[in-house]
Amino acid sequence: MDKIKVGVVGYGNLGKGVLCALKQVQDFELVALFTRREPDKLGLTDIKVENILNIKSYKNKIDILILCGGSATDLPKQSPELLKDFCIIDSFDTHANIPEHYETLDEIGKKSDTLALLSVGWDPGLFSMARILFNSIAPNGKDYTFWGKGVSQGHSDAIRRISGVKNAVQYTIPKDEAIENVRNGCMPDLKTKDKHLRECFVVLDTNANADLIEQEIKQMPNYFAEYETIVHFISDEEFKEKHSAMPHGGFVFRSAKSANNNNFLMEFSLKLDSNPEFTASVMVAYARAVYRLFKQGKRGAVTVFDIPLKLLSTLSEDEQRKQLL
Amino acid sequence: MDKIKVGVVGYGNLGKGVLCALKQVQDFELVALFTRREPDKLGLTDIKVENILNIKSYKNKIDILILCGGSATDLPKQSPELLKDFCIIDSFDTHANIPEHYETLDEIGKKSDTLALLSVGWDPGLFSMARILFNSIAPNGKDYTFWGKGVSQGHSDAIRRISGVKNAVQYTIPKDEAIENVRNGCMPDLKTKDKHLRECFVVLDTNANADLIEQEIKQMPNYFAEYETIVHFISDEEFKEKHSAMPHGGFVFRSAKSANNNNFLMEFSLKLDSNPEFTASVMVAYARAVYRLFKQGKRGAVTVFDIPLKLLSTLSEDEQRKQLL
């Protein structure tokens, strides 16, 4: 069987995650990793590393590019640009801008005879799939999404900007009692602040005033003031030892009622030691599907809603029905 | 918009569930319920009821038939026979025979210019979807399926066959500690008996010997002897009051490791007050998809693995991307 020739764009956490995920699959062949940095400086000797400026010379040598840039500035430029010459998959996660990103890619893909799969990961991605499935099955109900336990980059940054703070990380944590209320089928009205608490681990500069900084964190509007917030001050060493991992996860629930007033509770959840490695694993499985859809003649842009699950699996359709149905 | 013209075949628990589910959707029109019984005797005045013998006269008047018979004897005959004239959806759940059922239906559908979706419900069905998705994302891991809390018809029947037993119901219950062990990521080796306990509620005939019957239940090979089994003797009244509902549910887990040895835990679960009403709701959503796939030109047989999630939703694709992705 021909292997799927894949290129990886970007060597941040997600790019590293994709290299990790590719080690567990046999049907892909990594052609090259593309970076904006000096290729030699990445210290990678077992794979081909290219400067991103040379990527166009790989046209027709790569079946699909997995884009590992950020949604704020990288992907809005890279996805449309690279789609002119390659099939691509990205993890664009700025929910409000997904429809626009879709339209852009759909037009370019159709013009360029290529295919893009956008917004793949776990949210958007797997959680979106749970939402559309649950809503279609049980139209009379309520959705609940909880995030965590995991690091919020935005909230961590906000703490680090406070004068006197040397380093900080913020975990968003789902509240157990809110989850229990949802599981019990009582369909509570819950705002984001009712569902989550915020736990902060902060390293102070020498001579910084812990009380004042704790107060400043807890009173920060939008970020913390509305939330139950817990602040711990820890040493540099403890920070490095215990808070360098990137765990995450979350829950999607739908609590619904039949026309006969019987309760249905549907739940999908994830607990991940490494958020970027898991997101990368989802992208690799979906890269397989994009390759197959492209071979079937599909052009333009698609989302996870367009892709039948059979296209994700390395098993033949016969084996799938026998082993997994 | 044209409504989807649907026929329901069978008026057991599942057929009643489909009528219930159709009350919550606006895009279906119930053409008729088909039964082997005397139509008048069903006592249904608000819908058209027909004897199943007249079903062929509805050819071209119905877009899809939802088959609500059992997998043991009804569906192996009904699905192939009705597929000659109609698009159908069934909930065939004899796992070992699914490949053969698929081949039969695929051949007939292609010959007859019709489309069949087989084995829809929650297991097979939603649980199968979780299995293929989770396995494709995380190839290095273990699957765990737990069933319950819910009634096992086979085990309830086995108890009722014991002399001196007037009535009985058996609930299969997932063991909390087994679920916790899976959730903790320690990937235990678990057999069905390690994952479930069996709780029985039994009504005795007058003068029956409770101790002997409890012993007989607990020692029944295959059904109970290998399991932790709890037996309660209750009155007829308590039985009718507390054990007439049909709750069910279950869990699908995949516990996996990345190539960097990070743990991923994926979980999908259901808690259902009414097993047949939920299964019926899944079938109605998938009937919508079959109708659309048929309009797109698909013929033969398909499973849930072939169907993109967008086809389940009443929302337009634009709305789906905006609201659910």
Short mmCIF file of N, CA, C and O in Angstrom, two decimals, chain A residues 256-320:
data_model
loop_
_atom_site.label_atom_id
_atom_site.label_comp_id
_atom_site.label_asym_id
_atom_site.label_seq_id
_atom_site.Cartn_x
_atom_site.Cartn_y
_atom_site.Cartn_z
N ALA A 256 -31.64 15.52 28.22
CA ALA A 256 -32.81 15.71 27.37
C ALA A 256 -33.98 14.89 27.87
O ALA A 256 -33.83 14.02 28.74
N LYS A 257 -35.15 15.20 27.32
CA LYS A 257 -36.36 14.46 27.68
C LYS A 257 -37.07 13.96 26.43
O LYS A 257 -37.15 14.66 25.43
N SER A 258 -37.60 12.74 26.51
CA SER A 258 -38.44 12.23 25.42
C SER A 258 -39.81 12.88 25.53
O SER A 258 -40.13 13.53 26.52
N ALA A 259 -40.63 12.68 24.49
CA ALA A 259 -41.99 13.22 24.52
C ALA A 259 -42.81 12.60 25.64
O ALA A 259 -43.81 13.17 26.08
N ASN A 260 -42.40 11.43 26.13
CA ASN A 260 -43.06 10.80 27.27
C ASN A 260 -42.41 11.19 28.59
O ASN A 260 -42.64 10.54 29.62
N ASN A 261 -41.55 12.21 28.57
CA ASN A 261 -40.93 12.75 29.77
C ASN A 261 -39.90 11.82 30.42
O ASN A 261 -39.61 11.92 31.61
N ASN A 262 -39.34 10.91 29.63
CA ASN A 262 -38.21 10.11 30.14
C ASN A 262 -36.90 10.85 29.90
O ASN A 262 -36.73 11.50 28.87
N ASN A 263 -35.99 10.75 30.87
CA ASN A 263 -34.70 11.45 30.76
C ASN A 263 -33.68 10.64 29.97
O ASN A 263 -33.58 9.42 30.13
N PHE A 264 -32.92 11.37 29.14
CA PHE A 264 -31.74 10.80 28.48
C PHE A 264 -30.54 11.64 28.89
O PHE A 264 -30.58 12.87 28.77
N LEU A 265 -29.47 11.01 29.33
CA LEU A 265 -28.23 11.74 29.57
C LEU A 265 -27.14 11.16 28.68
O LEU A 265 -26.85 9.97 28.74
N MET A 266 -26.54 12.03 27.86
CA MET A 266 -25.43 11.62 26.99
C MET A 266 -24.19 12.38 27.43
O MET A 266 -24.27 13.58 27.70
N GLU A 267 -23.07 11.68 27.49
CA GLU A 267 -21.86 12.31 28.01
C GLU A 267 -20.65 11.88 27.19
O GLU A 267 -20.48 10.70 26.87
N PHE A 268 -19.82 12.85 26.86
CA PHE A 268 -18.55 12.56 26.18
C PHE A 268 -17.48 13.30 26.95
O PHE A 268 -17.63 14.50 27.24
N SER A 269 -16.41 12.61 27.33
CA SER A 269 -15.39 13.33 28.09
C SER A 269 -13.99 12.86 27.76
O SER A 269 -13.77 11.76 27.24
N LEU A 270 -13.05 13.74 28.05
CA LEU A 270 -11.63 13.49 27.79
C LEU A 270 -10.81 13.86 29.01
O LEU A 270 -11.11 14.84 29.70
N LYS A 271 -9.80 13.04 29.30
CA LYS A 271 -8.82 13.37 30.34
C LYS A 271 -7.45 13.12 29.71
O LYS A 271 -7.10 11.98 29.41
N LEU A 272 -6.70 14.20 29.49
CA LEU A 272 -5.50 14.14 28.67
C LEU A 272 -4.28 14.61 29.44
O LEU A 272 -4.26 15.74 29.95
N ASP A 273 -3.25 13.78 29.50
CA ASP A 273 -2.00 14.21 30.13
C ASP A 273 -1.29 15.26 29.27
O ASP A 273 -0.54 16.08 29.79
N SER A 274 -1.51 15.19 27.96
CA SER A 274 -0.88 16.16 27.07
C SER A 274 -1.89 16.65 26.04
O SER A 274 -2.26 15.91 25.12
N ASN A 275 -2.31 17.87 26.20
CA ASN A 275 -3.26 18.49 25.28
C ASN A 275 -2.71 18.51 23.84
O ASN A 275 -3.36 18.03 22.92
N PRO A 276 -1.47 19.01 23.62
CA PRO A 276 -1.00 19.06 22.23
C PRO A 276 -0.80 17.69 21.60
O PRO A 276 -1.08 17.50 20.41
N GLU A 277 -0.35 16.70 22.37
CA GLU A 277 -0.17 15.37 21.78
C GLU A 277 -1.50 14.74 21.40
O GLU A 277 -1.61 14.04 20.39
N PHE A 278 -2.54 15.00 22.20
CA PHE A 278 -3.85 14.44 21.85
C PHE A 278 -4.43 15.15 20.63
O PHE A 278 -4.91 14.50 19.69
N THR A 279 -4.39 16.48 20.63
CA THR A 279 -4.88 17.24 19.47
C THR A 279 -4.18 16.75 18.20
O THR A 279 -4.80 16.56 17.15
N ALA A 280 -2.88 16.52 18.30
CA ALA A 280 -2.10 16.03 17.16
C ALA A 280 -2.58 14.66 16.71
O ALA A 280 -2.66 14.37 15.51
N SER A 281 -2.91 13.78 17.67
CA SER A 281 -3.40 12.45 17.32
C SER A 281 -4.72 12.52 16.57
O SER A 281 -4.96 11.75 15.63
N VAL A 282 -5.58 13.44 16.98
CA VAL A 282 -6.85 13.64 16.27
C VAL A 282 -6.55 14.11 14.84
O VAL A 282 -7.13 13.62 13.87
N MET A 283 -5.61 15.04 14.72
CA MET A 283 -5.28 15.58 13.38
C MET A 283 -4.71 14.50 12.46
O MET A 283 -5.02 14.48 11.26
N VAL A 284 -3.90 13.61 12.99
CA VAL A 284 -3.31 12.56 12.15
C VAL A 284 -4.41 11.61 11.64
O VAL A 284 -4.45 11.27 10.46
N ALA A 285 -5.34 11.22 12.52
CA ALA A 285 -6.43 10.35 12.08
C ALA A 285 -7.26 11.05 11.00
O ALA A 285 -7.65 10.44 9.99
N TYR A 286 -7.51 12.34 11.18
CA TYR A 286 -8.31 13.07 10.19
C TYR A 286 -7.51 13.38 8.92
O TYR A 286 -8.10 13.55 7.84
N ALA A 287 -6.19 13.44 9.02
CA ALA A 287 -5.37 13.62 7.81
C ALA A 287 -5.56 12.41 6.89
O ALA A 287 -5.62 12.54 5.66
N ARG A 288 -5.67 11.22 7.50
CA ARG A 288 -5.94 10.00 6.73
C ARG A 288 -7.26 10.14 5.96
O ARG A 288 -7.36 9.79 4.78
N ALA A 289 -8.27 10.67 6.65
CA ALA A 289 -9.58 10.84 6.01
C ALA A 289 -9.53 11.87 4.88
O ALA A 289 -10.14 11.67 3.82
N VAL A 290 -8.80 12.94 5.07
CA VAL A 290 -8.69 13.97 4.03
C VAL A 290 -8.02 13.38 2.79
O VAL A 290 -8.47 13.61 1.66
N TYR A 291 -6.97 12.63 3.00
CA TYR A 291 -6.27 11.97 1.89
C TYR A 291 -7.24 11.11 1.09
O TYR A 291 -7.28 11.15 -0.14
N ARG A 292 -8.08 10.35 1.81
CA ARG A 292 -9.02 9.46 1.14
C ARG A 292 -10.14 10.23 0.42
O ARG A 292 -10.54 9.88 -0.68
N LEU A 293 -10.64 11.27 1.09
CA LEU A 293 -11.70 12.08 0.49
C LEU A 293 -11.20 12.77 -0.77
O LEU A 293 -11.91 12.89 -1.76
N PHE A 294 -9.95 13.24 -0.73
CA PHE A 294 -9.35 13.89 -1.90
C PHE A 294 -9.26 12.89 -3.04
O PHE A 294 -9.59 13.21 -4.18
N LYS A 295 -8.83 11.67 -2.73
CA LYS A 295 -8.75 10.60 -3.75
C LYS A 295 -10.11 10.32 -4.36
O LYS A 295 -10.22 9.94 -5.51
N GLN A 296 -11.18 10.47 -3.53
CA GLN A 296 -12.54 10.25 -4.02
C GLN A 296 -13.03 11.40 -4.89
O GLN A 296 -14.13 11.36 -5.43
N GLY A 297 -12.26 12.50 -4.94
CA GLY A 297 -12.65 13.60 -5.80
C GLY A 297 -13.13 14.86 -5.09
O GLY A 297 -13.49 15.84 -5.73
N LYS A 298 -13.16 14.84 -3.76
CA LYS A 298 -13.68 15.99 -3.02
C LYS A 298 -12.68 17.15 -3.09
O LYS A 298 -11.48 16.97 -2.90
N ARG A 299 -13.18 18.35 -3.34
CA ARG A 299 -12.35 19.55 -3.40
C ARG A 299 -13.02 20.67 -2.59
O ARG A 299 -14.23 20.65 -2.40
N GLY A 300 -12.23 21.65 -2.14
CA GLY A 300 -12.79 22.77 -1.38
C GLY A 300 -12.45 22.64 0.09
O GLY A 300 -11.32 22.32 0.44
N ALA A 301 -13.44 22.90 0.95
CA ALA A 301 -13.22 22.80 2.39
C ALA A 301 -14.25 21.88 3.03
O ALA A 301 -15.40 21.84 2.60
N VAL A 302 -13.83 21.16 4.04
CA VAL A 302 -14.74 20.31 4.81
C VAL A 302 -14.44 20.48 6.30
O VAL A 302 -13.38 21.00 6.67
N THR A 303 -15.40 20.04 7.11
CA THR A 303 -15.18 20.01 8.56
C THR A 303 -15.41 18.57 9.04
O THR A 303 -15.77 17.70 8.25
N VAL A 304 -15.23 18.36 10.33
CA VAL A 304 -15.47 17.01 10.88
C VAL A 304 -16.91 16.55 10.65
O VAL A 304 -17.17 15.34 10.65
N PHE A 305 -17.83 17.49 10.43
CA PHE A 305 -19.23 17.10 10.19
C PHE A 305 -19.42 16.41 8.84
O PHE A 305 -20.45 15.77 8.60
N ASP A 306 -18.47 16.59 7.92
CA ASP A 306 -18.60 16.04 6.56
C ASP A 306 -17.99 14.66 6.41
O ASP A 306 -18.10 14.06 5.35
N ILE A 307 -17.30 14.19 7.43
CA ILE A 307 -16.44 13.02 7.23
C ILE A 307 -16.98 11.78 7.90
O ILE A 307 -17.11 11.72 9.13
N PRO A 308 -17.34 10.75 7.11
CA PRO A 308 -17.80 9.49 7.71
C PRO A 308 -16.67 8.85 8.52
O PRO A 308 -15.51 8.89 8.11
N LEU A 309 -17.03 8.25 9.64
CA LEU A 309 -16.01 7.71 10.56
C LEU A 309 -15.18 6.61 9.92
O LEU A 309 -14.02 6.39 10.30
N LYS A 310 -15.73 5.91 8.94
CA LYS A 310 -14.97 4.82 8.32
C LYS A 310 -13.66 5.31 7.70
O LYS A 310 -12.69 4.57 7.61
N LEU A 311 -13.62 6.59 7.31
CA LEU A 311 -12.42 7.12 6.66
C LEU A 311 -11.27 7.34 7.64
O LEU A 311 -10.14 7.59 7.23
N LEU A 312 -11.55 7.27 8.94
CA LEU A 312 -10.50 7.51 9.94
C LEU A 312 -9.68 6.26 10.24
O LEU A 312 -8.58 6.33 10.78
N SER A 313 -10.24 5.10 9.93
CA SER A 313 -9.69 3.85 10.43
C SER A 313 -8.73 3.21 9.43
O SER A 313 -8.92 3.30 8.23
N THR A 314 -7.72 2.53 9.96
CA THR A 314 -6.81 1.77 9.09
C THR A 314 -7.40 0.39 8.75
O THR A 314 -6.87 -0.30 7.89
N LEU A 315 -8.45 0.00 9.43
CA LEU A 315 -9.09 -1.28 9.12
C LEU A 315 -9.89 -1.19 7.83
O LEU A 315 -10.41 -0.12 7.49
N SER A 316 -10.03 -2.31 7.12
CA SER A 316 -10.90 -2.33 5.94
C SER A 316 -12.35 -2.21 6.42
O SER A 316 -12.65 -2.44 7.59
N GLU A 317 -13.24 -1.86 5.50
CA GLU A 317 -14.64 -1.69 5.91
C GLU A 317 -15.23 -3.00 6.44
O GLU A 317 -16.02 -3.01 7.38
N ASP A 318 -14.84 -4.12 5.85
CA ASP A 318 -15.29 -5.42 6.35
C ASP A 318 -14.83 -5.63 7.80
O ASP A 318 -15.61 -6.04 8.67
N GLU A 319 -13.56 -5.35 8.04
CA GLU A 319 -13.02 -5.52 9.40
C GLU A 319 -13.70 -4.58 10.38
O GLU A 319 -13.97 -4.93 11.53
N GLN A 320 -13.97 -3.36 9.95
CA GLN A 320 -14.65 -2.40 10.83
C GLN A 320 -16.00 -2.96 11.28
O GLN A 320 -16.33 -2.92 12.47
#
